[in-house]
Amino acid sequence: MPLPAHPLNASETNRKGLRRYDDRPDYAAVGTVLLSGALMGLTADPVNCWPLAWIALAPLWRLLGHPGRSLTGRQAFGYGCLWSAAYHGIVLSWITHLHPLTWMGVPWLASLGIALFAWTFITGLGTVTFGLWAMLLRIVSDRCQLAWGARLVVGTALWCLLETALSWGPLAWPFLGFTQSPGNLWILHLGRLAGPAAITAAIVAVNGCWAELSLPLATLGSSPPRPWRPTAVVGLVLLLGLHGLGAAQYYRPLDDRPEFALKIGLIQGNISTREKLTPAGTRKAISTYTNGYRQLVGAGADAVLTPEGAIPELWTSKLQRRSPLLQAVRQLGVTLWLGTFRPVGAIANRQMTQSLVNLDAAGQVTSQYSKVKLVPLGEYIPFEATLGRVISRLSPISSSLLPGSPEQIFTTPFGPAAIGICYESPYSELFRRQMAQGGEWIMTASNHDPYPPRMMRQHHAQDVMRAVESDRWAVRVTNTGISGVVTPHGETVWLSEPNQTVTHLAQIYRRQRPNLYVRWGNWLTWGLSAIALMVSGFSFRRRHR
């Protein structure tokens, strides 16, 4: 990607009256954009400096809106890519911990290539997406001659639209609203109104105000120029008012009733994948989860939850009839929510899903949730029919799992629950749909091996967002950590240590009332987009009148 060129003075034009551009990179602008993107990267774990998010986008926005800079769409795209690459590259650096995969028979150098490819590809996807944001904002602003207020609406709507489009795909993680979790619980409560788009819109709009504040007065649409800046007022009103709105919801009592209490036992088995996939490791997993189940039932658990893939075998009554875990369930008669694999069709077809199953007192599977958002190259090979041979060289998996339906409902003896398996936590719409169908609490089951604690804490931050925006209690259990329990206000009442074997009995409360976001979904993005289209069209017509 070429560095954005340094523009010449506005008076320098070619024979057609069009502005010419120098090929020299503007290193000061490049450095500023990279630095501000890196500052946004510090908002996530392990630094958790979430206040930086309210200023870190402003330098890029200022560069795009400055009247003295004659940027082409391509140059704006370059600046946006630089900012986004710095942000996503820092936040997603934990992906490189995939290496080494030598325990799977992958050579050391190939293992390093797989890890770097995964990090580069996922970072690049976010980089290109928000490079498009910069390009589109610059093009629309130039062609429609947007005033500062119109540019604020258009920039915010574009960002929300691109995040929404990214959430439709198989790879999404550091959405802008994620920078506020779990540190800024007040602002997370805006999610109850319009989901994660509400938090993203707040951050983008406030940054836009600071950027417009720093631009020359001539761009503010005020004639004659005033000694005060309306953007300063708007920025402060948005920053303080939105936090105040979130605080009002945060301090509202939960009013949970005792009859809706539910005691859930959590088992963090701490068995690495490289160990679990061996015969000895499988036996250890069965023993660990059987003993944990018995212990938690003895402590008074109403049900017990295990991590993703706790038992790394196909689970059917026929195949598992001698399993000590199945015998324990039948003996004690307490519901077990088990993370395992389930066959699709005939077992001989070797097709399976990554699932969480409800085992009743008789040990029968009465409900099943199958993972919808599978991890590319980890759980399936994209475009396997046409590109399978090429892509399989970059992937350690030998066969693909099948995705579940987005319309699944996980029923339990206590009512329906909303389920997420591992990588699904960033996908708010998956949980919202389950809440709209009656989900009364959230359960997530994950396997974080071989990733470091900072990834585990980022995943916990995703689940905190899901709990707050849906106004539900959330329990999360992982194989190697971090497991936790989160209130509907986003407060973490228990958090495990990573890489330890842990059992914990958590008391949560079932909740049934849907909020505005659960009912209406991502209405804010579509509303802002409609307004942005109207103001852009009005500005364009006014310019050409």
XYZ file of C-alpha atoms in Angstrom:
545
model
C 0.000 0.000 0.000
C 1.673 3.278 -1.074
C 1.991 6.058 1.449
C -0.473 8.907 0.896
C 1.134 11.654 -1.141
C 1.729 15.166 0.097
C -0.670 17.575 -1.669
C 0.607 20.727 -3.349
C -0.772 24.179 -2.734
C -4.343 24.692 -3.927
C -3.175 27.233 -6.508
C -1.135 24.641 -8.382
C -3.365 23.159 -11.073
C -2.994 21.434 -14.410
C -4.292 22.689 -17.727
C -7.767 21.256 -17.097
C -8.092 23.237 -13.873
C -7.707 20.119 -11.732
C -5.409 20.095 -8.738
C -2.108 18.292 -9.107
C -0.557 16.133 -6.393
C 3.026 15.647 -5.412
C 4.310 12.094 -5.080
C 6.155 12.875 -1.852
C 4.609 11.191 1.214
C 3.453 13.480 4.002
C 5.395 11.797 6.779
C 3.972 14.028 9.497
C 0.420 13.025 8.577
C 1.414 9.364 8.286
C 3.025 9.440 11.720
C 0.009 11.166 13.265
C -2.415 8.643 11.801
C -0.317 5.661 12.902
C 0.072 7.088 16.403
C -3.641 7.739 16.816
C -4.463 4.232 15.570
C -1.975 2.801 18.058
C -3.602 4.826 20.845
C -6.942 3.276 19.948
C -5.223 -0.115 20.171
C -4.300 0.633 23.797
C -7.966 0.807 24.780
C -8.248 -2.997 24.878
C -6.558 -5.463 27.183
C -3.837 -5.564 28.454
C -3.675 -1.736 28.784
C -7.440 -1.086 29.075
C -7.070 2.680 28.614
C -10.654 3.116 27.353
C -10.789 6.970 27.639
C -8.367 7.174 24.686
C -11.156 5.974 22.390
C -12.900 9.351 22.766
C -9.987 11.217 21.136
C -7.996 8.647 19.122
C -10.098 8.854 15.938
C -10.077 12.668 15.811
C -6.637 13.057 14.067
C -7.732 10.855 11.161
C -11.082 12.652 10.890
C -9.327 16.058 10.946
C -7.019 14.970 8.142
C -9.963 13.871 6.007
C -11.938 17.065 6.570
C -9.164 19.663 6.330
C -9.871 22.148 3.507
C -6.160 22.812 2.996
C -5.466 19.194 2.106
C -6.466 18.103 -1.367
C -6.783 14.392 -0.836
C -7.938 11.986 -3.493
C -10.144 9.067 -2.539
C -7.140 6.784 -2.892
C -5.073 8.881 -0.509
C -7.897 9.009 2.025
C -8.171 5.225 1.742
C -4.455 4.937 2.482
C -4.694 7.063 5.608
C -7.709 5.095 6.814
C -5.868 1.826 6.248
C -2.853 3.031 8.218
C -5.014 4.026 11.180
C -7.023 0.810 11.124
C -3.965 -1.416 10.655
C -2.364 0.062 13.766
C -5.549 -0.396 15.798
C -6.444 -3.910 14.641
C -2.841 -5.101 14.563
C -2.312 -4.269 18.239
C -5.663 -5.570 19.480
C -5.392 -8.826 17.512
C -1.721 -9.555 18.225
C -2.763 -12.529 20.390
C -3.584 -14.465 17.208
C 0.138 -15.137 16.715
C -0.018 -17.443 19.765
C -1.400 -20.097 17.427
C 2.282 -20.871 16.850
C 3.701 -23.453 17.391
C 1.436 -26.135 15.915
C 4.186 -28.744 15.807
C 2.160 -30.935 18.185
C -0.333 -31.380 15.312
C 2.408 -32.545 12.982
C 2.772 -29.127 11.305
C 6.443 -28.214 10.658
C 7.783 -25.299 12.718
C 8.193 -22.933 9.766
C 4.755 -23.799 8.360
C 3.262 -23.277 11.813
C 4.776 -19.796 11.976
C 3.387 -19.076 8.516
C -0.118 -20.159 9.575
C -0.053 -17.883 12.643
C 1.259 -14.888 10.714
C -1.195 -15.478 7.878
C -4.135 -15.610 10.307
C -3.048 -12.400 12.071
C -2.328 -10.572 8.808
C -5.535 -11.669 7.112
C -7.882 -10.780 9.972
C -6.068 -7.490 10.593
C -6.189 -6.765 6.868
C -9.932 -7.315 6.735
C -10.517 -4.624 9.348
C -7.881 -2.439 7.715
C -9.589 -2.443 4.328
C -13.058 -2.019 5.847
C -12.247 1.197 7.649
C -9.954 2.402 4.902
C -13.205 2.423 2.901
C -14.745 4.569 5.643
C -12.053 7.217 5.198
C -12.340 7.145 1.405
C -16.141 7.375 1.362
C -16.236 10.157 3.937
C -13.728 12.204 1.943
C -15.471 11.641 -1.392
C -18.952 12.435 -0.090
C -17.686 15.460 1.828
C -15.939 16.856 -1.250
C -18.644 16.233 -3.824
C -21.507 17.377 -1.635
C -19.602 20.194 0.116
C -20.878 19.016 3.475
C -21.095 21.416 6.372
C -19.671 20.196 9.672
C -23.002 18.911 11.013
C -23.771 16.960 7.852
C -20.245 15.521 7.824
C -20.757 14.420 11.429
C -23.906 12.501 10.527
C -22.422 10.969 7.370
C -19.191 9.884 9.072
C -21.031 8.275 11.967
C -23.522 6.496 9.714
C -20.768 5.168 7.434
C -18.825 3.706 10.351
C -21.900 1.981 11.773
C -22.792 0.610 8.336
C -19.329 -0.840 7.777
C -19.264 -2.446 11.228
C -22.659 -3.967 10.499
C -21.410 -5.343 7.173
C -18.326 -6.769 8.912
C -20.562 -8.526 11.451
C -22.274 -10.406 8.605
C -19.017 -12.150 7.733
C -17.041 -14.907 9.464
C -14.322 -12.681 10.963
C -15.114 -9.913 13.425
C -13.677 -8.952 16.795
C -12.563 -5.405 17.730
C -15.645 -3.317 16.912
C -15.222 0.247 18.143
C -17.748 -0.145 20.983
C -15.613 -3.018 22.290
C -13.019 -0.452 23.424
C -15.299 0.570 26.318
C -15.733 -2.906 27.806
C -15.490 -3.679 30.638
C -14.128 -0.365 31.914
C -16.871 2.095 30.964
C -20.071 0.450 32.154
C -22.090 3.669 31.917
C -21.650 3.978 28.168
C -22.182 0.235 27.639
C -25.762 0.720 28.803
C -26.471 2.589 25.567
C -26.422 -0.889 24.046
C -29.854 -1.516 25.579
C -31.232 1.142 23.255
C -29.618 0.122 19.961
C -26.982 -2.532 20.582
C -23.240 -2.070 19.975
C -23.986 0.430 17.188
C -25.094 2.941 19.819
C -21.677 2.844 21.511
C -19.839 2.993 18.196
C -21.937 5.945 17.050
C -21.234 7.818 20.296
C -17.454 7.342 19.972
C -17.329 8.300 16.280
C -19.563 11.352 16.711
C -17.619 12.723 19.696
C -14.299 12.238 17.874
C -15.818 13.984 14.869
C -16.733 16.976 17.008
C -13.161 17.353 18.292
C -11.827 17.032 14.727
C -14.222 19.639 13.351
C -13.388 21.900 16.281
C -9.752 21.960 15.222
C -10.491 22.758 11.562
C -10.488 26.324 10.178
C -13.657 28.298 10.866
C -14.459 28.486 7.180
C -15.373 24.786 7.186
C -17.917 25.109 9.968
C -20.649 26.488 7.764
C -20.899 29.701 9.822
C -20.907 33.044 8.060
C -19.553 35.285 9.410
C -17.225 33.184 11.622
C -18.120 33.224 15.305
C -15.575 33.425 18.124
C -16.997 30.194 19.585
C -17.275 26.816 17.974
C -20.630 25.019 17.876
C -18.773 21.716 17.557
C -17.362 22.191 21.054
C -20.857 22.499 22.475
C -22.140 19.515 20.505
C -19.133 17.407 21.486
C -19.497 18.157 25.194
C -23.256 17.618 25.105
C -22.793 14.249 23.391
C -19.969 13.129 25.674
C -21.611 14.151 28.947
C -25.229 13.581 27.924
C -24.700 10.049 26.622
C -22.704 9.066 29.689
C -25.462 10.530 31.840
C -28.077 8.537 29.944
C -26.067 5.355 30.443
C -25.500 6.131 34.137
C -29.238 6.526 34.691
C -29.732 2.962 33.439
C -26.694 1.639 35.297
C -27.976 2.800 38.678
C -31.460 1.399 38.128
C -32.013 -1.537 40.558
C -32.078 -5.010 39.045
C -35.104 -6.106 41.113
C -34.336 -9.808 40.700
C -36.846 -12.038 42.476
C -35.843 -15.108 44.546
C -38.181 -17.430 42.642
C -36.160 -16.776 39.475
C -32.829 -17.726 41.087
C -30.764 -20.415 39.370
C -27.600 -22.054 40.714
C -25.228 -23.029 37.890
C -22.020 -24.965 38.440
C -19.059 -24.060 36.216
C -16.159 -26.410 35.445
C -12.904 -25.022 34.016
C -11.107 -28.244 33.154
C -7.711 -26.763 32.155
C -6.829 -29.530 29.714
C -4.895 -28.254 26.716
C -6.057 -29.171 23.234
C -2.816 -30.952 22.425
C -3.383 -33.156 25.480
C -7.153 -33.548 25.129
C -6.922 -34.955 21.601
C -4.856 -37.940 22.767
C -6.463 -41.091 24.253
C -4.914 -40.348 27.650
C -6.076 -36.740 27.453
C -9.615 -37.777 26.571
C -9.719 -40.065 29.614
C -8.418 -37.213 31.770
C -11.104 -34.880 30.409
C -13.863 -37.375 31.188
C -12.505 -37.877 34.703
C -12.084 -34.136 35.366
C -15.586 -33.205 34.244
C -17.192 -36.198 35.961
C -15.563 -35.326 39.287
C -16.394 -31.640 38.849
C -20.010 -32.495 38.073
C -20.337 -34.639 41.199
C -18.719 -31.966 43.351
C -20.997 -29.173 42.127
C -24.149 -31.272 42.396
C -23.166 -32.040 45.960
C -22.818 -28.281 46.584
C -26.412 -27.681 45.440
C -26.142 -26.890 41.728
C -29.395 -26.869 39.744
C -27.389 -27.519 36.578
C -23.734 -27.766 35.534
C -22.062 -26.093 32.529
C -18.881 -27.287 30.796
C -16.665 -25.540 28.193
C -16.625 -25.872 24.421
C -15.491 -29.345 23.378
C -15.116 -30.544 26.978
C -15.535 -34.125 25.777
C -13.662 -34.355 22.429
C -15.775 -37.240 21.130
C -19.027 -37.709 19.281
C -21.808 -37.759 21.860
C -24.630 -40.211 21.264
C -26.389 -42.503 23.705
C -25.000 -45.504 21.859
C -21.379 -44.349 21.723
C -21.309 -42.963 25.281
C -23.406 -45.587 27.089
C -20.414 -46.584 29.265
C -19.159 -43.068 29.887
C -18.601 -42.320 33.610
C -19.979 -38.834 32.994
C -23.222 -40.172 31.541
C -23.544 -42.613 34.436
C -23.054 -39.753 36.922
C -25.844 -37.746 35.280
C -28.202 -40.707 35.423
C -27.278 -41.392 39.033
C -27.581 -37.826 40.375
C -30.360 -36.623 38.065
C -29.105 -33.018 37.705
C -29.064 -31.321 34.292
C -25.689 -31.160 32.546
C -24.949 -28.685 29.735
C -22.128 -30.439 27.956
C -19.801 -29.061 25.303
C -19.082 -31.843 22.825
C -19.463 -32.901 19.180
C -22.687 -34.149 17.647
C -23.100 -36.184 14.449
C -25.119 -34.856 11.536
C -26.991 -37.660 9.815
C -25.435 -41.102 9.871
C -22.307 -41.450 11.986
C -20.572 -43.097 9.051
C -20.768 -39.801 7.137
C -18.325 -38.275 9.659
C -20.127 -34.933 9.566
C -20.447 -33.193 12.909
C -21.193 -29.954 14.727
C -19.531 -28.165 17.643
C -22.417 -28.230 20.122
C -23.708 -27.632 23.618
C -26.268 -30.257 24.621
C -28.820 -30.460 27.431
C -28.580 -33.836 29.185
C -31.638 -34.541 31.318
C -31.906 -36.769 34.411
C -31.996 -39.848 32.180
C -28.869 -38.755 30.299
C -30.809 -38.065 27.114
C -30.080 -35.122 24.807
C -33.270 -33.057 24.979
C -31.927 -29.856 23.417
C -28.906 -28.878 21.366
C -27.235 -25.660 20.244
C -24.742 -26.000 17.393
C -22.125 -23.343 16.784
C -23.179 -20.947 14.018
C -20.047 -18.831 13.512
C -17.277 -21.313 12.798
C -13.646 -20.178 12.711
C -12.162 -20.223 9.179
C -9.095 -22.486 8.863
C -9.683 -23.629 12.456
C -13.073 -25.345 12.211
C -13.753 -25.325 8.492
C -11.958 -24.682 5.210
C -13.516 -21.777 3.255
C -14.545 -22.595 -0.339
C -13.527 -26.179 0.289
C -15.024 -27.460 -2.970
C -12.887 -25.184 -5.167
C -9.956 -24.021 -3.022
C -9.709 -26.878 -0.548
C -6.343 -28.182 -1.751
C -4.676 -24.781 -1.675
C -6.169 -23.575 1.607
C -5.630 -26.909 3.350
C -1.903 -26.246 3.167
C -2.422 -23.289 5.494
C -4.797 -25.107 7.841
C -4.099 -27.765 10.477
C -7.631 -29.235 10.254
C -8.342 -32.344 8.245
C -12.122 -31.970 7.972
C -14.733 -29.256 8.367
C -17.449 -28.896 10.972
C -20.962 -27.934 9.898
C -22.573 -24.687 11.149
C -25.820 -24.618 13.085
C -28.893 -22.598 12.194
C -29.101 -18.973 13.415
C -32.718 -19.647 14.443
C -31.875 -22.223 17.144
C -33.584 -22.122 20.542
C -31.861 -23.841 23.459
C -34.511 -25.103 25.855
C -33.749 -26.227 29.407
C -35.827 -27.435 32.371
C -35.656 -23.852 33.687
C -36.628 -22.025 30.501
C -34.900 -20.983 27.260
C -31.322 -19.669 27.375
C -29.208 -17.719 24.885
C -26.060 -19.632 23.920
C -22.766 -18.622 22.375
C -19.869 -20.961 21.670
C -16.434 -19.341 21.798
C -15.908 -17.059 18.788
C -19.602 -16.166 18.620
C -19.346 -13.707 21.522
C -18.683 -10.626 19.291
C -21.799 -11.344 17.212
C -24.461 -9.402 19.068
C -27.240 -10.268 16.633
C -26.945 -13.984 17.422
C -27.720 -13.306 21.079
C -30.367 -10.671 20.352
C -32.296 -13.116 18.192
C -32.279 -15.704 20.982
C -33.427 -13.068 23.490
C -36.290 -12.077 21.214
C -37.354 -15.737 21.223
C -37.504 -15.797 25.029
C -33.914 -16.297 26.249
C -33.787 -15.650 29.993
C -30.043 -15.712 30.617
C -26.791 -16.076 28.640
C -24.338 -18.978 28.661
C -21.103 -19.023 26.686
C -18.767 -22.011 26.435
C -15.261 -21.508 25.039
C -11.850 -23.052 24.533
C -9.072 -20.443 24.685
C -6.115 -22.756 24.354
C -3.424 -21.814 23.213
C -4.121 -18.088 23.523
C -2.655 -15.795 26.216
C -4.543 -14.162 29.123
C -5.006 -10.871 27.249
C -7.128 -12.683 24.660
C -9.121 -14.313 27.466
C -9.846 -10.914 29.009
C -10.825 -9.449 25.625
C -13.274 -12.333 25.227
C -14.663 -11.612 28.676
C -15.138 -7.985 27.591
C -17.256 -9.191 24.656
C -19.500 -11.198 26.983
C -19.867 -8.202 29.307
C -21.275 -6.240 26.360
C -23.747 -9.011 25.545
C -24.960 -9.122 29.165
C -25.501 -5.356 29.400
C -27.181 -4.810 26.037
C -29.594 -7.716 26.568
C -30.237 -6.941 30.263
C -29.467 -10.547 31.227
C -27.199 -12.408 33.625
C -24.342 -14.146 31.855
C -22.188 -17.112 32.839
C -19.154 -18.044 30.813
C -16.986 -21.117 31.207
C -13.788 -21.856 29.315
C -11.359 -24.730 29.105
C -8.207 -22.920 30.261
C -9.708 -19.605 31.492
C -10.951 -17.009 31.975
C -14.413 -18.094 33.211
C -16.778 -15.621 34.862
C -20.197 -14.468 36.001
C -21.587 -11.084 34.880
C -24.648 -9.156 36.086
C -27.050 -7.373 33.696
C -25.252 -4.130 34.645
C -21.934 -5.558 33.409
C -20.392 -6.045 36.833
C -18.173 -9.117 37.065
C -19.081 -10.882 40.302
C -16.628 -13.742 39.787
C -13.643 -14.303 37.525
C -11.356 -17.321 37.437
C -7.599 -17.374 37.074
C -6.228 -18.596 33.732
C -4.611 -21.995 33.260
C -6.028 -23.546 36.426
C -8.554 -26.281 37.116
C -11.533 -24.545 38.747
C -15.080 -25.353 39.825
C -17.473 -22.611 40.913
C -21.114 -22.456 41.958
C -22.764 -19.275 40.673
C -26.198 -17.926 41.484
C -27.883 -15.957 38.727
C -31.451 -14.860 38.040
C -33.640 -15.506 35.031
C -35.028 -12.373 33.397
C -37.761 -12.131 30.797
C -38.446 -8.484 29.925
C -37.128 -7.475 26.467
C -35.633 -4.010 26.000
C -35.638 -1.692 22.982
C -32.625 -3.311 21.346
C -33.975 -6.845 21.744
C -37.269 -5.759 20.177
C -36.023 -3.555 17.334
C -32.468 -4.705 16.687
C -29.963 -2.467 14.903
C -32.433 0.342 14.161
C -29.905 3.116 14.852
C -27.613 2.173 11.956
C -30.461 2.181 9.455
C -31.922 5.398 10.866
C -28.570 7.200 10.713
C -28.017 5.891 7.178
C -31.351 7.281 6.021
C -30.578 10.686 7.567
C -27.087 10.654 6.030
C -28.548 10.004 2.580
C -30.987 12.880 2.973
C -28.437 15.444 4.165
C -25.949 14.363 1.470
C -28.588 14.657 -1.235
C -29.717 18.058 0.035
C -26.110 19.330 0.164
C -25.382 17.996 -3.314
C -28.443 19.698 -4.802
C -27.669 22.956 -3.028
C -24.118 22.916 -4.387
C -25.229 22.382 -7.992
C -28.204 24.693 -7.906
